Structure formats: structure tokens, C-alpha cells
Coordinates of C-alpha atoms and ligand atoms in Angstrom, one line a residue:
X1 CA 328.5 -80.6 -103.6
X2 CA 327.9 -84.4 -103.7
X3 CA 331.6 -85.1 -103.7
X4 CA 332.0 -82.8 -100.6
X5 CA 329.3 -84.7 -98.8
X6 CA 330.7 -88.0 -99.7
X7 CA 334.2 -87.0 -98.5
X8 CA 332.7 -85.6 -95.3
X9 CA 330.8 -88.8 -94.8
X10 CA 334.0 -90.9 -95.1
X11 CA 335.8 -88.6 -92.7
X12 CA 332.9 -88.7 -90.2
X13 CA 332.9 -92.5 -90.4
X14 CA 336.6 -92.8 -89.7
X15 CA 336.4 -90.4 -86.9
X16 CA 333.4 -92.0 -85.1
X17 CA 334.7 -94.2 -82.4
X18 CA 333.4 -97.8 -82.6
X19 CA 333.3 -97.8 -86.4
X20 CA 337.1 -97.9 -86.5
X21 CA 337.4 -101.6 -85.5
X22 CA 338.2 -104.0 -88.3
X23 CA 335.9 -107.0 -88.9
X24 CA 338.1 -109.2 -86.8
X25 CA 338.1 -106.8 -83.9
X26 CA 335.5 -105.8 -81.3
X27 CA 335.0 -102.5 -79.5
X28 CA 335.6 -102.5 -75.7
X29 CA 333.5 -100.4 -73.4
X30 CA 336.0 -97.6 -73.4
X31 CA 336.0 -97.5 -77.2
X32 CA 339.2 -99.5 -77.8
X33 CA 339.5 -102.0 -80.6
X34 CA 340.6 -105.5 -79.5
X35 CA 341.0 -108.7 -81.5
X36 CA 338.0 -111.0 -81.2
X37 CA 338.1 -114.4 -79.5
X38 CA 337.8 -117.5 -81.7
X39 CA 334.7 -119.8 -81.8
X40 CA 334.5 -121.9 -78.7
X41 CA 335.8 -119.1 -76.5
X42 CA 334.7 -115.8 -75.1
X43 CA 336.5 -112.7 -73.8
X44 CA 338.0 -113.0 -70.3
X45 CA 340.0 -109.8 -70.4
X46 CA 340.1 -107.0 -73.0
X47 CA 343.4 -106.3 -74.7
X48 CA 345.7 -103.5 -73.5
X49 CA 348.5 -101.8 -75.4
X50 CA 350.8 -104.4 -74.2
X51 CA 348.7 -107.6 -74.2
X52 CA 346.3 -109.2 -76.7
X53 CA 342.7 -110.2 -75.8
X54 CA 342.5 -112.9 -73.2
X55 CA 339.9 -115.6 -74.0
X56 CA 338.5 -118.5 -72.1
X57 CA 336.8 -121.6 -73.4
X58 CA 333.1 -122.3 -73.2
X59 CA 332.4 -125.0 -70.6
X60 CA 329.6 -126.9 -68.9
X61 CA 326.9 -127.0 -71.5
X62 CA 327.7 -123.7 -73.2
X63 CA 328.9 -122.8 -76.6
X64 CA 330.0 -120.0 -78.9
X65 CA 329.8 -120.6 -82.6
X66 CA 331.4 -117.4 -84.0
X67 CA 334.3 -115.1 -83.5
X68 CA 333.2 -112.6 -80.8
X69 CA 333.8 -110.0 -78.2
X70 CA 331.3 -111.3 -75.7
X71 CA 331.8 -112.1 -72.1
X72 CA 329.5 -115.1 -71.9
X73 CA 329.0 -118.3 -73.8
X74 CA 325.4 -119.3 -74.9
X75 CA 323.7 -122.2 -73.1
X76 CA 323.4 -125.3 -75.2
X77 CA 319.8 -126.0 -76.6
X78 CA 318.3 -129.0 -74.9
X79 CA 316.5 -131.5 -77.2
X80 CA 313.0 -132.0 -75.9
X81 CA 312.8 -135.8 -75.7
X82 CA 309.2 -135.7 -74.5
X83 CA 308.2 -133.8 -77.6
X84 CA 309.8 -136.0 -80.3
X85 CA 313.3 -134.6 -80.4
X86 CA 316.7 -136.3 -79.9
X87 CA 320.3 -135.0 -79.9
X88 CA 321.8 -136.0 -83.2
X89 CA 324.9 -134.0 -82.4
X90 CA 325.9 -133.2 -78.9
X91 CA 326.9 -129.7 -77.9
X92 CA 330.6 -128.7 -78.2
X93 CA 332.3 -125.5 -77.2
X94 CA 332.0 -124.2 -80.7
X95 CA 328.6 -125.7 -81.8
X96 CA 325.2 -125.9 -80.4
X97 CA 323.3 -129.2 -80.0
X98 CA 321.7 -130.4 -83.2
X99 CA 318.2 -131.9 -82.5
X100 CA 316.4 -134.1 -84.9
X101 CA 312.9 -135.5 -84.8
X102 CA 312.2 -139.1 -83.9
X103 CA 310.0 -141.3 -86.1
X104 CA 306.3 -140.4 -86.0
X105 CA 307.0 -136.7 -85.5
X106 CA 307.6 -133.8 -87.8
X107 CA 309.6 -130.6 -87.3
X108 CA 307.5 -127.5 -86.7
X109 CA 310.4 -125.1 -86.3
X110 CA 313.7 -125.5 -88.0
X111 CA 316.9 -124.4 -86.3
X112 CA 319.8 -123.2 -88.5
X113 CA 320.0 -125.4 -91.6
X114 CA 319.7 -129.0 -90.2
X115 CA 318.4 -128.9 -86.7
X116 CA 314.9 -128.8 -85.3
X117 CA 313.8 -126.8 -82.3
X118 CA 310.3 -128.0 -81.9
X119 CA 308.4 -131.0 -83.2
X120 CA 304.8 -132.4 -83.2
X121 CA 303.3 -135.8 -83.6
X122 CA 302.0 -136.9 -87.0
X123 CA 298.3 -136.5 -87.3
X124 CA 296.4 -139.8 -87.4
X125 CA 293.7 -139.9 -90.0
X126 CA 290.3 -140.8 -88.5
X127 CA 287.7 -143.3 -89.6
X128 CA 286.2 -142.3 -93.0
X129 CA 289.6 -141.0 -94.1
X130 CA 292.8 -142.4 -95.7
X131 CA 296.4 -141.5 -95.6
X132 CA 297.0 -139.4 -98.8
X133 CA 300.6 -138.7 -97.9
X134 CA 302.4 -140.2 -94.9
X135 CA 304.1 -137.8 -92.6
X136 CA 307.8 -137.2 -92.9
X137 CA 310.3 -135.6 -90.5
X138 CA 309.4 -132.2 -92.2
X139 CA 305.7 -132.6 -93.0
X140 CA 302.6 -133.8 -91.2
X141 CA 300.4 -136.6 -92.5
X142 CA 298.0 -135.6 -95.2
X143 CA 294.5 -137.1 -94.8
X144 CA 291.8 -137.5 -97.4
X145 CA 288.1 -138.4 -97.1
X146 CA 287.1 -141.7 -98.6
X147 CA 285.3 -141.2 -102.0
X148 CA 281.7 -142.2 -102.3
X149 CA 281.3 -146.0 -102.4
X150 CA 284.3 -146.5 -100.1
X151 CA 284.7 -146.8 -96.4
X152 CA 287.6 -146.7 -93.9
X153 CA 287.5 -148.1 -90.3
X154 CA 291.0 -147.2 -89.2
X155 CA 291.8 -144.1 -91.3
X156 CA 294.6 -145.8 -93.3
X157 CA 293.0 -147.1 -96.5
X158 CA 289.6 -146.8 -98.1
X159 CA 288.0 -150.0 -99.1
X160 CA 285.3 -150.4 -101.7
X161 CA 281.9 -151.3 -100.2
X162 CA 280.9 -155.0 -100.3
X163 CA 278.6 -155.8 -103.2
X164 CA 275.9 -158.1 -102.0
X165 CA 275.6 -161.2 -104.1
X166 CA 272.3 -162.4 -105.7
X167 CA 271.7 -164.8 -102.8
X168 CA 272.1 -161.9 -100.3
X169 CA 270.2 -158.9 -99.4
X170 CA 271.6 -155.5 -98.2
X171 CA 270.5 -154.9 -94.6
X172 CA 272.6 -151.8 -94.1
X173 CA 273.7 -149.1 -96.5
X174 CA 277.4 -148.3 -96.4
X175 CA 278.9 -144.9 -95.5
X176 CA 282.3 -143.4 -95.1
X177 CA 283.0 -145.2 -91.9
X178 CA 281.2 -148.5 -92.3
X179 CA 280.7 -151.2 -94.9
X180 CA 277.5 -152.3 -96.5
X181 CA 276.0 -155.2 -94.6
X182 CA 274.8 -158.2 -96.6
X183 CA 272.8 -161.1 -95.1
X184 CA 272.2 -164.4 -96.7
X185 CA 268.8 -164.2 -98.3
X186 CA 268.0 -168.0 -98.2
X187 CA 265.6 -167.8 -95.2
X188 CA 263.7 -165.0 -96.8
X189 CA 263.7 -166.7 -100.2
X190 CA 262.5 -170.1 -98.9
X191 CA 259.9 -168.8 -96.5
X192 CA 257.4 -167.9 -99.2
X193 CA 258.2 -171.1 -101.1
X194 CA 257.6 -173.1 -97.9
X195 CA 254.4 -171.2 -97.2
X196 CA 253.2 -171.9 -100.8
X197 CA 253.9 -175.6 -100.5
X198 CA 252.1 -175.7 -97.2
X199 CA 249.2 -173.8 -98.7
X200 CA 249.0 -176.1 -101.7
X201 CA 249.1 -179.2 -99.4
X202 CA 246.5 -177.7 -97.2
X203 CA 244.2 -177.0 -100.1
X204 CA 244.9 -180.4 -101.5
X205 CA 244.1 -181.9 -98.1
X206 CA 240.9 -179.9 -97.8
X207 CA 239.9 -181.0 -101.3
X208 CA 240.5 -184.7 -100.3
X209 CA 238.7 -184.2 -97.1
X210 CA 235.8 -182.5 -99.0
X211 CA 235.5 -185.4 -101.3
X212 CA 235.7 -187.9 -98.4
X213 CA 233.7 -186.2 -95.7
X214 CA 231.3 -184.1 -97.7
X215 CA 230.7 -180.3 -97.4
X216 CA 229.8 -180.2 -93.7
X217 CA 233.4 -180.7 -92.5
X218 CA 234.7 -177.8 -94.7
X219 CA 231.9 -175.5 -93.4
X220 CA 233.2 -176.2 -89.8
X221 CA 236.7 -175.1 -90.7
X222 CA 235.9 -171.8 -92.5
X223 CA 235.2 -169.7 -89.3
X224 CA 238.4 -170.9 -87.7
X225 CA 240.4 -170.0 -90.8
X226 CA 239.0 -166.5 -90.9
X227 CA 239.8 -166.0 -87.2
X228 CA 243.4 -166.9 -87.7
X229 CA 243.7 -164.5 -90.6
X230 CA 242.3 -161.7 -88.5
X231 CA 244.9 -162.0 -85.8
X232 CA 248.2 -163.0 -87.4
X233 CA 249.7 -165.1 -90.2
X234 CA 251.4 -167.9 -88.3
X235 CA 248.4 -169.3 -86.3
X236 CA 246.6 -169.6 -89.6
X237 CA 249.3 -171.8 -91.1
X238 CA 249.4 -173.9 -88.0
X239 CA 245.7 -174.4 -88.2
X240 CA 246.0 -175.4 -91.8
X241 CA 248.9 -177.6 -91.0
X242 CA 246.7 -179.4 -88.5
X243 CA 244.1 -179.9 -91.2
X244 CA 246.4 -181.5 -93.7
Ligands
NAG1 C1 331.5 -127.0 -64.5 O1 330.7 -127.9 -63.8 C2 331.4 -128.6 -62.8 C3 330.5 -129.6 -62.1 O2 329.2 -129.3 -62.3 C4 332.0 -127.6 -61.7 O3 332.7 -128.3 -60.8 C5 332.8 -126.6 -62.5 O4 333.3 -125.6 -61.6 C6 332.1 -125.9 -63.6 N1 333.0 -125.0 -64.3 C7 332.6 -123.8 -64.7 C8 333.7 -123.1 -65.4 O5 331.5 -123.3 -64.4
NAG2 C1 297.2 -148.8 -97.4 O1 297.6 -147.5 -97.5 C2 299.0 -147.4 -97.5 C3 299.3 -145.9 -97.4 O2 298.5 -145.1 -98.2 C4 299.6 -148.1 -98.7 O3 301.0 -148.0 -98.6 C5 299.2 -149.5 -98.6 O4 299.7 -150.2 -99.7 C6 297.7 -149.7 -98.5 N1 297.4 -151.0 -98.2 C7 296.4 -151.7 -98.9 C8 296.2 -153.1 -98.5 O5 295.8 -151.1 -99.8
NAG3 C1 277.6 -144.9 -90.8 O1 277.0 -146.1 -90.6 C2 277.1 -146.6 -89.2 C3 276.4 -148.0 -89.2 O2 275.3 -148.0 -89.9 C4 276.5 -145.6 -88.3 O3 276.7 -146.0 -86.9 C5 277.2 -144.3 -88.4 O4 276.6 -143.3 -87.6 C6 277.1 -143.8 -89.9 N1 278.0 -142.6 -90.0 C7 277.6 -141.6 -90.8 C8 278.5 -140.5 -90.9 O5 276.5 -141.6 -91.4

């Protein structure tokens, strides 16, 4: 039974028009088998009993890259220069254009083995990120967030936060996109010292005045000093400065 079916199948195959043509032949509209045209050419006229297939070459920006029984060549693929592609190999009658990506772009869609049919610009990593892996012609840039304690302004490298020295104070915390801000602490350090010296001198001056002029002159100054303290710090020191 199986054998009968198989034999019948083979017979059916050989009898079906169109399946009779050899791999190097094509079937014409009226069911004839004709030799295929070579790469770079297409059929201009089907074969007859007397003549072989007549072929004509692909011209004017068209190509045919395989043996065929077609009537028209394929249009050459343009390389989209505005989108990062350039023609690495021009189109010939037998081969299509081979487009490649320009620097700074990567291929989004491959064409055949080596060509590229569409490209995209490499992603630029933003502030707070660094380039983990630079883009290639095949892959996009890989970005990575800066780890804690680092910042990145331009999205290329992460830099460790500045460590404020002992003579500096931190006026701004760092984050992923900006550094710690340190300011020289000298002014802040010396202000209390200066104030202390001034205060000491004032007290000393008052003491000397007290010894020289007696208690009455000190009594006069006390209300002025309390007034100064009630409003703000600096008039007070000015008053005391005057005293000394
Ligand atoms: C090819 O292009 C040229 C100029 O554009 C034209 O003169 C010629 O007829 C074209 N040939 C074919 C086969 O289309
Ligand atoms: C910045 O990052 C790039 C890419 O990751 C690396 O090649 C380069 O050496 C880095 N530069 C500095 C100064 O760290
Ligand atoms: C990082 O710090 C800067 C400056 O202090 C600030 O302008 C920015 O908004 C901060 N960014 C984040 C994500 O906190």
C-alpha cells in the first residue's frame, strides 16, 4: 500500500507541469522549461524549441544577484546618508549596494551578511551616568548610573566627590550630577576668635576704665550694652569697640 502511494506520488510529481524543470531552468507562462539567465541579467525572451533563453543585463541602478527567470532587475538599495549609512560597495549588475554605518552610529537592521539597511545614532549618556560600554557599529552605547559617592557632569565618567579638607566646610552635598561644594573655613574659624579677642580687650578696657574712672562710668555703659544685645550682635561689638 505504502509502496503504491509512493510510486503514485513520484508519477504525479513527474506529470505535474512546472515541477518538471531542472534547478537551472525556469517555467514559462505556458508551462515550458527554459534555461535561467545568469546573475546580472534577466529574461528578455523565453526560449523556443529552436533558440535558448534571451537575457539582457541589468542597467541603470538595478541588479540581479541570482540565476533567474524574471523579467525585471531589482532596484539598487540606496544608502541613507542622512541616517548614518554610506555605500561601502557600489551596486553592480550582479550585486546590490553594500551600506555600512558611519562612526557614531550603530546598525539596527542587518542586510545579508555584511550590509546594513538602517542605522541609529549612538545614545549619549546623560549627566549622572557614565559610559559602561562605548557604542560600536553593531551595538548602542551602554550607560550606567554613577554609584553613590560619585558624580558625572557630562555623562562620560563618574568622578568621586571632593573630600573637604580640615580647613574647609561643606556647603553643598554631592549627588549624581554635581560635586560636593567646599568653602574655605578661615573666615568662619577666625570670626569667633576675633570676637573673643575683641571681647577680652573690651573687658580689659572696661576694667582699666573702672579702676581709673570709678564705678559711675561703668554704670552709664550698662544700659547701652543691653540695648545692643537686644537688637543684634554687631552693633554691640561696635559699641564695645568704641569703649576700648
Ligand atoms: C539608462 O539611463 C540613461 C540615462 O538616464 C538612459 O539614457 C538609458 O536609456 C537608460 N537605459 C535603460 C535600459 O533604461
Ligand atoms: C573616561 O571614560 C572613558 C570611557 O569609559 C575611558 O576610556 C577613559 O579612560 C575615562 N577617562 C578618565 C579620565 O577616567
Ligand atoms: C544635585 O545637586 C544640584 C546642586 O545642588 C541640584 O541642582 C540638583 O537638582 C541635584 N540633583 C538631584 C537629582 O538631586
